[in-house]
Short mmCIF file of C-alpha atoms and ligand atoms in Angstrom, two decimals:
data_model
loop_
_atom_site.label_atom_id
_atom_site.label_comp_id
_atom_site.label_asym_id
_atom_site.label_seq_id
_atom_site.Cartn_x
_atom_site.Cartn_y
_atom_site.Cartn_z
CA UNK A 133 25.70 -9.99 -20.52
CA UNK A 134 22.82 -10.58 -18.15
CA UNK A 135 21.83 -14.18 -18.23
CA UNK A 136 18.31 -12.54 -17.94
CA UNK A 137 19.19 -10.92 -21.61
CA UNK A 138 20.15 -13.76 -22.97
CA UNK A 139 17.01 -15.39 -22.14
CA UNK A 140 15.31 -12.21 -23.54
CA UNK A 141 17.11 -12.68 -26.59
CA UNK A 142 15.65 -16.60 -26.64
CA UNK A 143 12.50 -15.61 -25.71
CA UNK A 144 11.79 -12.71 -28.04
CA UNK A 145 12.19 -15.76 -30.69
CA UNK A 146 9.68 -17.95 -29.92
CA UNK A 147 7.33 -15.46 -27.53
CA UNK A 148 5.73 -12.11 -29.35
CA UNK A 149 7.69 -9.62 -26.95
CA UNK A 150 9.56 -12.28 -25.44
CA UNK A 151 6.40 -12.10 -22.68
CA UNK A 152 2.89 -13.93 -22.16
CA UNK A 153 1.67 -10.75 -20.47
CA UNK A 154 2.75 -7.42 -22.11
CA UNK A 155 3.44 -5.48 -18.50
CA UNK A 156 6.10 -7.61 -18.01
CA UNK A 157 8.19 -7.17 -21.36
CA UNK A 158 9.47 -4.28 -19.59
CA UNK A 159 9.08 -1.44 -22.30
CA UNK A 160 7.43 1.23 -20.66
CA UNK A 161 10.31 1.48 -18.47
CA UNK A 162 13.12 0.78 -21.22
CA UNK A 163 14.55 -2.36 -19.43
CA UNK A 164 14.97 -5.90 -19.92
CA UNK A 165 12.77 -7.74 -17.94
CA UNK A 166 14.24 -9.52 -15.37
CA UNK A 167 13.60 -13.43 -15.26
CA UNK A 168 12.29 -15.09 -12.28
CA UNK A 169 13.65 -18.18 -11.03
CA UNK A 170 11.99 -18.29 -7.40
CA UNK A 171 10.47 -16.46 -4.58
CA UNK A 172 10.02 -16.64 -1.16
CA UNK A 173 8.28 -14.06 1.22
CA UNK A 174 8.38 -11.24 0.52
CA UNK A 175 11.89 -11.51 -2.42
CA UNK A 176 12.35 -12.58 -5.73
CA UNK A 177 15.29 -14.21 -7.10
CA UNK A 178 15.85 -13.65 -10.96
CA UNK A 179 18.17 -15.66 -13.39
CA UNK A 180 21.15 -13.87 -11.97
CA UNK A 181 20.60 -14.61 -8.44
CA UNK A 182 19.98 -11.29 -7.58
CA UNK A 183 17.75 -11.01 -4.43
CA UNK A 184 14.62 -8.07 -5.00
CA UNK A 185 12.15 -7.22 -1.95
CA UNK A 186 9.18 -7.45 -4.32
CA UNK A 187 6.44 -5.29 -4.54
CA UNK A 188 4.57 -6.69 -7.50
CA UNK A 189 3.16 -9.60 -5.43
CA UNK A 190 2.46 -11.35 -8.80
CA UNK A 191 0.29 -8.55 -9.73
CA UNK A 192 -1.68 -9.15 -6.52
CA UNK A 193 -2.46 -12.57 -5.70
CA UNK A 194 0.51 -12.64 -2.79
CA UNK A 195 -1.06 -11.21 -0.47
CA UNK A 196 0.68 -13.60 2.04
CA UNK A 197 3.99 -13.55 0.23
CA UNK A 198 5.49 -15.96 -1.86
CA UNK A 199 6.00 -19.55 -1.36
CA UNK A 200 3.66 -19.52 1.75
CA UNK A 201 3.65 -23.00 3.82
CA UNK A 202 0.65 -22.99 4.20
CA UNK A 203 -0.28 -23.01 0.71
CA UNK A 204 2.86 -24.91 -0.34
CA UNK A 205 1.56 -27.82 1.31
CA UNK A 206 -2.03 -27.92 0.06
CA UNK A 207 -1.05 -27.49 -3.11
CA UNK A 208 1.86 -30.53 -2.67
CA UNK A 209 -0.87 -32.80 -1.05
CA UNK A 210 -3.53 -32.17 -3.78
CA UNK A 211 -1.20 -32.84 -6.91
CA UNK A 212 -0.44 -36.30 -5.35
CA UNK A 213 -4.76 -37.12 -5.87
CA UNK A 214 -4.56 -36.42 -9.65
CA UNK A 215 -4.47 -32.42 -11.52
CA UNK A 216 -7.97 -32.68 -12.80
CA UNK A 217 -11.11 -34.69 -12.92
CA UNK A 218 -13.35 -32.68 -14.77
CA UNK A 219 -16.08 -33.36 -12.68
CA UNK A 220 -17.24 -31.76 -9.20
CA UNK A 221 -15.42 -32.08 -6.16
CA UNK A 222 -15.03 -31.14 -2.50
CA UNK A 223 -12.59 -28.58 -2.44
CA UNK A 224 -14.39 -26.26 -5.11
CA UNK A 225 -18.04 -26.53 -2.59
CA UNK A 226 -15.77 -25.73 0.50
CA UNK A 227 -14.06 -22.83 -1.48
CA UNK A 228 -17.67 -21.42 -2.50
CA UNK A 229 -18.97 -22.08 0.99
CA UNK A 230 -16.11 -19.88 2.27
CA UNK A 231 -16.84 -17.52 -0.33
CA UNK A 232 -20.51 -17.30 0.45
CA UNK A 233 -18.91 -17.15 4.42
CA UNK A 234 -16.36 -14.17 4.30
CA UNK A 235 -17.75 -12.23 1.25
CA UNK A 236 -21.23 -10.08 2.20
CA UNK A 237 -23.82 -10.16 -0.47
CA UNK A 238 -23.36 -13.40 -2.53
CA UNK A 239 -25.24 -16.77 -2.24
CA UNK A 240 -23.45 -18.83 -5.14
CA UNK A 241 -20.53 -18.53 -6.60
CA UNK A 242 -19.07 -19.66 -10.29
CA UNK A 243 -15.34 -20.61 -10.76
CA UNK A 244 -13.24 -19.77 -13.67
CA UNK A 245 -9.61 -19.34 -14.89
CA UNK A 246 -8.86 -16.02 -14.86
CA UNK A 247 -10.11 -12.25 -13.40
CA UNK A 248 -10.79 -11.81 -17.24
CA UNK A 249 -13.01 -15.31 -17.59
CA UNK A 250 -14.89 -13.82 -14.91
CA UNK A 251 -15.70 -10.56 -16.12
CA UNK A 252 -16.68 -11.57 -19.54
CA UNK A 253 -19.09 -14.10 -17.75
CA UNK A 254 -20.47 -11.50 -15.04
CA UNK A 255 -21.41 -8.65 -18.03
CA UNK A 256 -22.77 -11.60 -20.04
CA UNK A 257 -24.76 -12.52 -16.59
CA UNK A 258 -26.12 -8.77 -16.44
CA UNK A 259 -27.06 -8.79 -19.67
CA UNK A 260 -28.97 -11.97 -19.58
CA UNK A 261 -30.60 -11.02 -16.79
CA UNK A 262 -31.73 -7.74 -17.62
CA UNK A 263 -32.46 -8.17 -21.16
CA UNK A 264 -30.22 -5.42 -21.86
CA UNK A 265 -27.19 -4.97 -23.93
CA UNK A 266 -25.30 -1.46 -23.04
CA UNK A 267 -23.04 -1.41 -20.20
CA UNK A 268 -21.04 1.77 -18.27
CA UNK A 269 -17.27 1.23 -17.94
CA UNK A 270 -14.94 4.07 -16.17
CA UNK A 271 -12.27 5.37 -18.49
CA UNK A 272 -8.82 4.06 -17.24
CA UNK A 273 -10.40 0.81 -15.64
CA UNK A 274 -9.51 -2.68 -16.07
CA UNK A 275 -11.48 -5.26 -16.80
CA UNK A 276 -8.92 -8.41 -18.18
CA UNK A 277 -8.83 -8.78 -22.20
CA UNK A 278 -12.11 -9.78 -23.73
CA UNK A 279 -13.59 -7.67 -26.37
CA UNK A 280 -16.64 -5.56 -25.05
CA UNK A 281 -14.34 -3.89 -21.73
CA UNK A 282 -10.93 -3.33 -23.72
CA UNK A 283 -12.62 -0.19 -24.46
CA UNK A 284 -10.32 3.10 -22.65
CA UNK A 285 -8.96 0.31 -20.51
CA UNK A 286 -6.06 0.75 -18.12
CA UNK A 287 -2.98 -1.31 -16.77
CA UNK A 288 -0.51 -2.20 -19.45
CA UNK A 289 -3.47 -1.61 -22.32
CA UNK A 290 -2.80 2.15 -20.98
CA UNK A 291 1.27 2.44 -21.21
CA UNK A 292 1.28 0.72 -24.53
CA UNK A 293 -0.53 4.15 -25.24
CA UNK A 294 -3.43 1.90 -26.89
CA UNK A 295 -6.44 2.29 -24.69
CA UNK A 296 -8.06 0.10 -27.41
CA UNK A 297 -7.42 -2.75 -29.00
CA UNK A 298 -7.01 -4.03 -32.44
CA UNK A 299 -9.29 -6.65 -33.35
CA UNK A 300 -12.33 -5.36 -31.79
CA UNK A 301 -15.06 -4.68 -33.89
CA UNK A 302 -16.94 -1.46 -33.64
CA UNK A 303 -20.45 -3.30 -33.45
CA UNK A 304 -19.32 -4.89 -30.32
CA UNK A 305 -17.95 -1.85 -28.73
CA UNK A 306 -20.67 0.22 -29.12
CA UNK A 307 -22.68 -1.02 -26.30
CA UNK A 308 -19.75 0.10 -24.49
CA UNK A 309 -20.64 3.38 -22.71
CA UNK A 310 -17.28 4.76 -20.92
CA UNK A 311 -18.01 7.41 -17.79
CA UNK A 312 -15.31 9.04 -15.78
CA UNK A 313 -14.13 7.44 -12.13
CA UNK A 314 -15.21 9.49 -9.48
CA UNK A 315 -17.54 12.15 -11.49
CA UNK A 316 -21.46 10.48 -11.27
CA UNK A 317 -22.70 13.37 -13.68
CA UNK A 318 -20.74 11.13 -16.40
CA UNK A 319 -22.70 8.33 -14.97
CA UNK A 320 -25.81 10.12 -14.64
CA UNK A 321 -25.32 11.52 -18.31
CA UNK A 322 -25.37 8.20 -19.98
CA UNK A 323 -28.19 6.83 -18.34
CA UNK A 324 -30.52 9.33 -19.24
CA UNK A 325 -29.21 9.43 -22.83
CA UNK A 326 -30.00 5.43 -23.17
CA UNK A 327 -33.10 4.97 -20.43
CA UNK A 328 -34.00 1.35 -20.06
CA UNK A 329 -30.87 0.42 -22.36
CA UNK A 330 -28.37 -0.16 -19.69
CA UNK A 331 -27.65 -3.61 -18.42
CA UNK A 332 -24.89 -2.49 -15.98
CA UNK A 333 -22.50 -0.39 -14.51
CA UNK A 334 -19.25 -2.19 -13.76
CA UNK A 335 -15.93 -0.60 -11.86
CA UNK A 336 -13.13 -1.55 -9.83
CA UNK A 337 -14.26 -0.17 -6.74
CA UNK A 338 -10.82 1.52 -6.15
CA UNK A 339 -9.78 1.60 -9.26
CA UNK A 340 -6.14 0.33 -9.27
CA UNK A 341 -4.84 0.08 -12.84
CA UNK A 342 -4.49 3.33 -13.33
CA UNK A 343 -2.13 3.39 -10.70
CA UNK A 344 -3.92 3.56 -7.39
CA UNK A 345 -6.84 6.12 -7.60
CA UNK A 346 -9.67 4.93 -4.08
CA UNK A 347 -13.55 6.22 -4.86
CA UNK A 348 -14.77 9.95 -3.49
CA UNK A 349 -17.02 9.82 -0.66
CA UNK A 350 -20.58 9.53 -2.20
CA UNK A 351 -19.32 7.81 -5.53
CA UNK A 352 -19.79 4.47 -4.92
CA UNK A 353 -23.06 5.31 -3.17
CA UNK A 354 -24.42 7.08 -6.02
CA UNK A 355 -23.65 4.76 -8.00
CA UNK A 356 -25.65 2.64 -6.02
CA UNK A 357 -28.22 4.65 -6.52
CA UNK A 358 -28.45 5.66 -9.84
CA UNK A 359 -28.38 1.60 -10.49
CA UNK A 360 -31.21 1.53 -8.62
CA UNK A 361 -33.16 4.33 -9.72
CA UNK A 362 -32.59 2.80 -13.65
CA UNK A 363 -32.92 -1.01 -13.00
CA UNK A 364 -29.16 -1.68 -13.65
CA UNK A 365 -26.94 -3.90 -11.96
CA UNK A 366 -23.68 -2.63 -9.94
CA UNK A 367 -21.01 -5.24 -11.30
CA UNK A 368 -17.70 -4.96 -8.56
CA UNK A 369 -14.50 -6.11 -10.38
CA UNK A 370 -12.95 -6.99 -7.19
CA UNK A 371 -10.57 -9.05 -8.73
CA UNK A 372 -7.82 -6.58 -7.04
CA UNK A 373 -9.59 -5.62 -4.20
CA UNK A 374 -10.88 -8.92 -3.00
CA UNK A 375 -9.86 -9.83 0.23
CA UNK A 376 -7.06 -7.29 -0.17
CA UNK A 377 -8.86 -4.71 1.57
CA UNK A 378 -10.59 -6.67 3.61
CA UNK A 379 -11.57 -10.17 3.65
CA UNK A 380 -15.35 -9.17 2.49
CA UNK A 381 -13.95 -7.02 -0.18
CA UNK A 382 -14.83 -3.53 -1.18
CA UNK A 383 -18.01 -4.38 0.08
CA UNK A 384 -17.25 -4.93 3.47
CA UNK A 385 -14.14 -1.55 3.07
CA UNK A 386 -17.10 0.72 2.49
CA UNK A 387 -20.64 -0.35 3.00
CA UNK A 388 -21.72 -1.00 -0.48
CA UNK A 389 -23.72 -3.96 -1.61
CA UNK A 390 -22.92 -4.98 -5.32
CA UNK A 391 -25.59 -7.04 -7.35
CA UNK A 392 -22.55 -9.10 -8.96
CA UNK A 393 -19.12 -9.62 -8.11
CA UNK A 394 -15.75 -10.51 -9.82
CA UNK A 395 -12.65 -12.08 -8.24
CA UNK A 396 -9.28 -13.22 -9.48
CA UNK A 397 -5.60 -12.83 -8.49
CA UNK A 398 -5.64 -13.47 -4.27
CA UNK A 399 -8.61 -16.38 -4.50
CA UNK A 400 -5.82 -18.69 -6.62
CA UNK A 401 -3.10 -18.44 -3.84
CA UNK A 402 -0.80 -17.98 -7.20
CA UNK A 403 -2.98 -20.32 -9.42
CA UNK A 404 -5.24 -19.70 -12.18
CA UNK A 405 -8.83 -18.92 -10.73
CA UNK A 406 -11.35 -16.55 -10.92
CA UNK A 407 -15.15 -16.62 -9.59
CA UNK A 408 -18.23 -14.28 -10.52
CA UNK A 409 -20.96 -14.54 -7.55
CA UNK A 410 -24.18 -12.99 -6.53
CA UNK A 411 -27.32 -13.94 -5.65
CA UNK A 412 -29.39 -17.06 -5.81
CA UNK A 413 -31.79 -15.77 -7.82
CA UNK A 414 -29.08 -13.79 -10.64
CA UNK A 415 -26.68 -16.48 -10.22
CA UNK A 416 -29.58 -19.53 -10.97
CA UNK A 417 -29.47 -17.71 -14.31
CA UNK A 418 -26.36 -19.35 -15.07
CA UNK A 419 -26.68 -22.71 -17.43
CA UNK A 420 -27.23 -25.27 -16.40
CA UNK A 421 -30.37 -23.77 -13.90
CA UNK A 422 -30.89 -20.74 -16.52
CA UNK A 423 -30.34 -19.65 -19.88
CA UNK A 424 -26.84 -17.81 -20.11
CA UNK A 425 -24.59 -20.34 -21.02
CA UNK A 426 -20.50 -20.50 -19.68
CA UNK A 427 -18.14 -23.10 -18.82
CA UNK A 428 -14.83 -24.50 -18.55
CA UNK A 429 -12.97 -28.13 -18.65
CA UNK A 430 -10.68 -26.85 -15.81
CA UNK A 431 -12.61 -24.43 -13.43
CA UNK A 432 -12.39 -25.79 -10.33
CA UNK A 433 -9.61 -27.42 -10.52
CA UNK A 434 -8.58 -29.41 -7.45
CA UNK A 435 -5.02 -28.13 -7.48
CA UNK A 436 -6.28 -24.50 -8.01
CA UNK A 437 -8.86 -24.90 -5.30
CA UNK A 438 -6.60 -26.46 -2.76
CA UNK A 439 -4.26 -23.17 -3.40
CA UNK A 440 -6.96 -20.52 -3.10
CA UNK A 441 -8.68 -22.59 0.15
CA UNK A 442 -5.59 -22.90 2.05
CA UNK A 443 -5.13 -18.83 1.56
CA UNK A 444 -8.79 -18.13 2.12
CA UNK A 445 -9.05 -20.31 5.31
CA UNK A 446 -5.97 -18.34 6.73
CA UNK A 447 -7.36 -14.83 5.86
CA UNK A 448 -10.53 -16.40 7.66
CA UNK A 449 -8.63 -16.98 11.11
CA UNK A 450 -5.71 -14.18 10.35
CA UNK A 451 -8.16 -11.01 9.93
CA UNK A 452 -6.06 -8.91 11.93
CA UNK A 453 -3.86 -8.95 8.86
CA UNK A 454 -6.08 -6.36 7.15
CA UNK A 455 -4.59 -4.03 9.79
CA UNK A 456 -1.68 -4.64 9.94
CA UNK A 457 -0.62 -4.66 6.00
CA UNK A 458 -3.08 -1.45 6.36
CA UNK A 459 -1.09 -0.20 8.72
CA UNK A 460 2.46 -0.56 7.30
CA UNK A 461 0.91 0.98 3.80
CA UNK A 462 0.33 4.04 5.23
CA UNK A 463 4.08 4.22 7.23
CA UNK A 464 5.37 3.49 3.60
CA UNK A 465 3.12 6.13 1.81
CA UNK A 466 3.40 8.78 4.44
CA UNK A 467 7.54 8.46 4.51
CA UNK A 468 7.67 8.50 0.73
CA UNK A 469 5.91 11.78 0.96
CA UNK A 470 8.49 13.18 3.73
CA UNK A 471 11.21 12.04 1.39
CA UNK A 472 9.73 13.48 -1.69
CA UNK A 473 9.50 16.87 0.72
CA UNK A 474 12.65 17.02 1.46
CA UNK A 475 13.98 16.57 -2.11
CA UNK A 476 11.60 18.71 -3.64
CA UNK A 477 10.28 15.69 -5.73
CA UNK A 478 6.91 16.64 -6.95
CA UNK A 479 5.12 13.32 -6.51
CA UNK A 480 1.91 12.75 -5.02
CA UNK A 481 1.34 9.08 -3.26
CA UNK A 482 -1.84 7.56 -3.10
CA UNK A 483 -2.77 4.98 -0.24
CA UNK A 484 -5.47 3.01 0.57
CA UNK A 485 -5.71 -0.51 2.36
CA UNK A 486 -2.58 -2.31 1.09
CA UNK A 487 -2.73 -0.72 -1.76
CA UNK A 488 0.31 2.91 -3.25
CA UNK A 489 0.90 4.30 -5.89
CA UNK A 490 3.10 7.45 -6.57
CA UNK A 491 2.46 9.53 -9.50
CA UNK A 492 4.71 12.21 -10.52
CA UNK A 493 2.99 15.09 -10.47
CA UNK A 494 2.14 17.92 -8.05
CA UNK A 495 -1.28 17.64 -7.99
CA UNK A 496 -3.49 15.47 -5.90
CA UNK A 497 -4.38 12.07 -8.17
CA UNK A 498 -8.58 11.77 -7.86
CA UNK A 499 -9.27 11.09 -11.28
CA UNK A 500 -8.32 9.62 -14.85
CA UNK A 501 -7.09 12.54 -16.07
CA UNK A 502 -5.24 13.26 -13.20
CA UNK A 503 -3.54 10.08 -13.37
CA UNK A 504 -2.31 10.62 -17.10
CA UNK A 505 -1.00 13.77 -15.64
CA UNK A 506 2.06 12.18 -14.54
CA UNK A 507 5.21 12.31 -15.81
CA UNK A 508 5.96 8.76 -16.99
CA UNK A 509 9.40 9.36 -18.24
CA UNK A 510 10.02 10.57 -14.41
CA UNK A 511 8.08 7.09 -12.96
CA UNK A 512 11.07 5.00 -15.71
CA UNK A 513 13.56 6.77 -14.41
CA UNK A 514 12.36 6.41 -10.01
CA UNK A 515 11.29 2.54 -11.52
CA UNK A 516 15.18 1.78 -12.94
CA UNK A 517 16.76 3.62 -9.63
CA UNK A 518 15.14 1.75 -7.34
CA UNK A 519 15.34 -2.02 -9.10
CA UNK A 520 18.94 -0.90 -9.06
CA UNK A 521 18.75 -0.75 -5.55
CA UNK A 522 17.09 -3.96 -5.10
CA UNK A 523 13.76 -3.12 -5.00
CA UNK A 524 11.32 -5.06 -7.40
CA UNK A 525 8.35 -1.97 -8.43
CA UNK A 526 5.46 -2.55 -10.93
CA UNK A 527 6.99 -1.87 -14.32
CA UNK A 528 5.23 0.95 -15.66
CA UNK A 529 3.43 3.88 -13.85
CA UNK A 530 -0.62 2.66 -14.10
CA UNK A 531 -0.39 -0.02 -11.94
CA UNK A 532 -0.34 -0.92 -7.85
CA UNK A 533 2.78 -1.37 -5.32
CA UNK A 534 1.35 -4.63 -3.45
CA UNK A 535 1.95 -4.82 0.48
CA UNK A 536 2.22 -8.30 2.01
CA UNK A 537 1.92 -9.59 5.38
CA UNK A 538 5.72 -11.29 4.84
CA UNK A 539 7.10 -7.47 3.93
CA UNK A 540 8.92 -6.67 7.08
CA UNK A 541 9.96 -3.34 9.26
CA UNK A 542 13.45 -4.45 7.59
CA UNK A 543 12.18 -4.57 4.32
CA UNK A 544 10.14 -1.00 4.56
CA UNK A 545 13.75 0.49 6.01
CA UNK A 546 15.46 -0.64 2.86
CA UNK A 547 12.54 0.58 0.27
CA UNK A 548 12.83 3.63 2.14
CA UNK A 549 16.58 4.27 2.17
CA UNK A 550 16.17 3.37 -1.65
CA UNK A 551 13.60 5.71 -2.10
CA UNK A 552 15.28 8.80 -0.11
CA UNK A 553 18.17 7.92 -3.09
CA UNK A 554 16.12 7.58 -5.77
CA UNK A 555 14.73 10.83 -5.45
CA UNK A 556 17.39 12.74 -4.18
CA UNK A 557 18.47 11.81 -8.16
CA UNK A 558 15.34 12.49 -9.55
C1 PLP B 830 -6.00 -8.38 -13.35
C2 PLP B 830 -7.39 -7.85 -13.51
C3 PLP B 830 -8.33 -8.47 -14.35
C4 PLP B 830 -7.95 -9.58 -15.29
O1 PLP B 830 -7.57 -10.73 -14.61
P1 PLP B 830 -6.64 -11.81 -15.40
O2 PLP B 830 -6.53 -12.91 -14.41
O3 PLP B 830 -5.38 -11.12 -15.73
O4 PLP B 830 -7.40 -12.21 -16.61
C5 PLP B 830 -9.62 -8.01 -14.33
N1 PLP B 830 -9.99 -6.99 -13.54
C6 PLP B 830 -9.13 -6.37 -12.71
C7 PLP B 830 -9.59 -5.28 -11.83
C8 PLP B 830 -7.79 -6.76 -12.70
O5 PLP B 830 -6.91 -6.11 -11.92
#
């Protein structure tokens, strides 16, 4: 026996699932989860030493790889000044200056715990500030946990086959308007059936919890417009996409300005953080300048902000990176596609930035329904072959394969050779 299923068996005592995250129980791909005692670069060890080249990337926030010096010793030297004060401090203005610095649009900037802390705070930001209460979600988008966006919501809320949630009341949920990613008539549709109703439209730019699916030309520009047009904010959930696709964000990737944005996973170097920014003037709405009230007893914390400064200041003088991890995406992607050629593997491999995700299906991948056109049951069985092989995938199909800049020309030779074998099976 694994001593990874022996800790399942512990864990699925005292933990519903066994898991604090349901993605990572493992079920959509009919596995026990592997346990995780380290990681460094680009690998992951689990409980039975075995070594994985590790795509996952903590869901994201690796961008540099694991166990980066550079963050390893900000982190060390801030623990050594106390874990948390509870009341302002340096590092949290320099992180919000930097912020303000690399990310285009935004003039303050709000800390939290968690991509989902920030959301919940951004849509209660729009709605404060517009006096409105509906908002326009995208079916298959995720927005973290909290009540009003766990509405047709992707990632794990998808392969559990529950798009919803229990415990969500209906009142609540019906200011929830959902649209379609990548059609604007949806959009269009739902602002004309509640005019002057609609607070905001919020999307992950590319939306990439529904595997990896990147906006049409002209969609995120409409939406723009139509925002406009109806006096409703654009609300980017970039907590995926920023400074993953570039170190502005989707903002900077394609020329949109958003009225609010979201962030999470890569501004916590690994620890807890999130941040909603935007303007002076929305973001003075916030208590205690304004009347919409959030906080927290550890946002900002020192240790947190030394993490997520130390990665932020290197993105700031490494921004060749973008390129580079770019770059090696679209090797990876466009080999996966020869391989899946030459076995006659009907998969079709989306890529943008640092960003794939295969889908098995024949048909090109633009839209929700597209997505939940692939064969799941095929992605268990490519998932299983290649963790076999050593390679550490996202555990169930409606979800990102993260590059990092520490994934090497050695480590995209291996996934490859694993892949070519993986499908040759399939
Ligand atoms: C992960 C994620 C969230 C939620 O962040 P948590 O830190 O898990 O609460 C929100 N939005 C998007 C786009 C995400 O990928």
């Amino acid at each position: 026996m694994l001593r990874s299923e022996k800790l399942f068996d512990r864990a699925q005592r005292v933990l519903p699932g066994g898991v604090n995250s349901p993605v990572r129980a493992f079920r959509a791909v009919d596995l026990c989860p592997r346990f995780i005692e380290r990681a460094d670069g680009p690998y992951i060890y689990d409980a039975d030493g075995r070594k994985y080249i590790d795509y996952v990337c903590s869901w994201g926030p690796m961008l540099l790889g694991h166990n980066h010096p550079a963050i390893r010793a900000a982190v060390e030297q801030a623990v050594q000044h106390g874990l948390s004060f509870g009341a302002p401090t340096e590092a949290e203005v320099e992180m919000a200056e930097l912020m303000v610095d690399m990310v285009p649009n935004i003039e303050m900037v709000r800390m939290v715990n968690s991509g989902t802390e920030a959301v919940m705070s951004a849509i209660r930001l729009a709605r404060g500030a517009t006096g409105r209460d509906k908002l326009i979600k995208f079916e298959g988008c995720y927005h973290g946990h909290s009540d009003c966006l766990l509405v047709n919501a992707g990632s794990s809320a998808l392969a559990g086959g529950h798009p919803s949630s229990a415990g969500v009341p209906e009142d609540i949920v019906k200011h929830t308007l959902t649209a379609q990613f990548n059609r604007l008539d949806t959009v269009e549709a739902l602002f004309d059936e509640w005019p002057g109703q609609i607070a905001c439209v919020i999307l992950e730019p590319v939306a990439a919890n529904m595997g990896v699916v990147a906006p049409s030309p002209g969609f995120l520009e409409g939406l723009r417009a139509l925002c406009d047009r109806y006096g409703a904010l654009l609300v980017f959930d970039e907590v995926i996409t920023g400074f993953r696709l570039a170190p502005g964000g989707a903002q900077e990737y394609f020329g949109i300005k958003a009225d609010l944005v979201t962030f999470g996973k890569i501004i916590g170097g690994g620890m807890p953080v999130g941040a909603y920014c935007g303007s002076r003037a929305l973001m003075e709405q916030v208590a205690p300048c304004g009347p919409v009230y959030q906080a927290g007893t550890l946002s900002g914390n020192p240790v947190a902000m030394a993490a997520g400064l130390a990665q932020l200041r290197h993105i700031r003088s490494h921004p060749e990176l973008y390129v580079s991890i770019e770059h090696s995406a679209k090797e990876l992607a466009a080999e996966m596609r020869a391989a899946a050629a030459a076995h006659g593997t009907d998969v079709s491999i989306n890529q943008i930035g640092s960003l794939i995700a295969p889908f098995f299906t024949p048909n090109g991948v633009t839209t929700f329904v597209d997505a939940k056109g692939s064969d799941v049951g095929r992605y268990a069985r490519y998932f299983r072959g290649m963790l076999e092989r050593g390679i550490y995938l996202a555990p169930a199909q409606f979800e990102a394969m993260f590059i990092s800049t520490a994934h090497t020309k050695e480590d995209f030779q291996r996934t490859l050779e694993a892949v070519d074998a993986v499908f040759a099976a399939l």
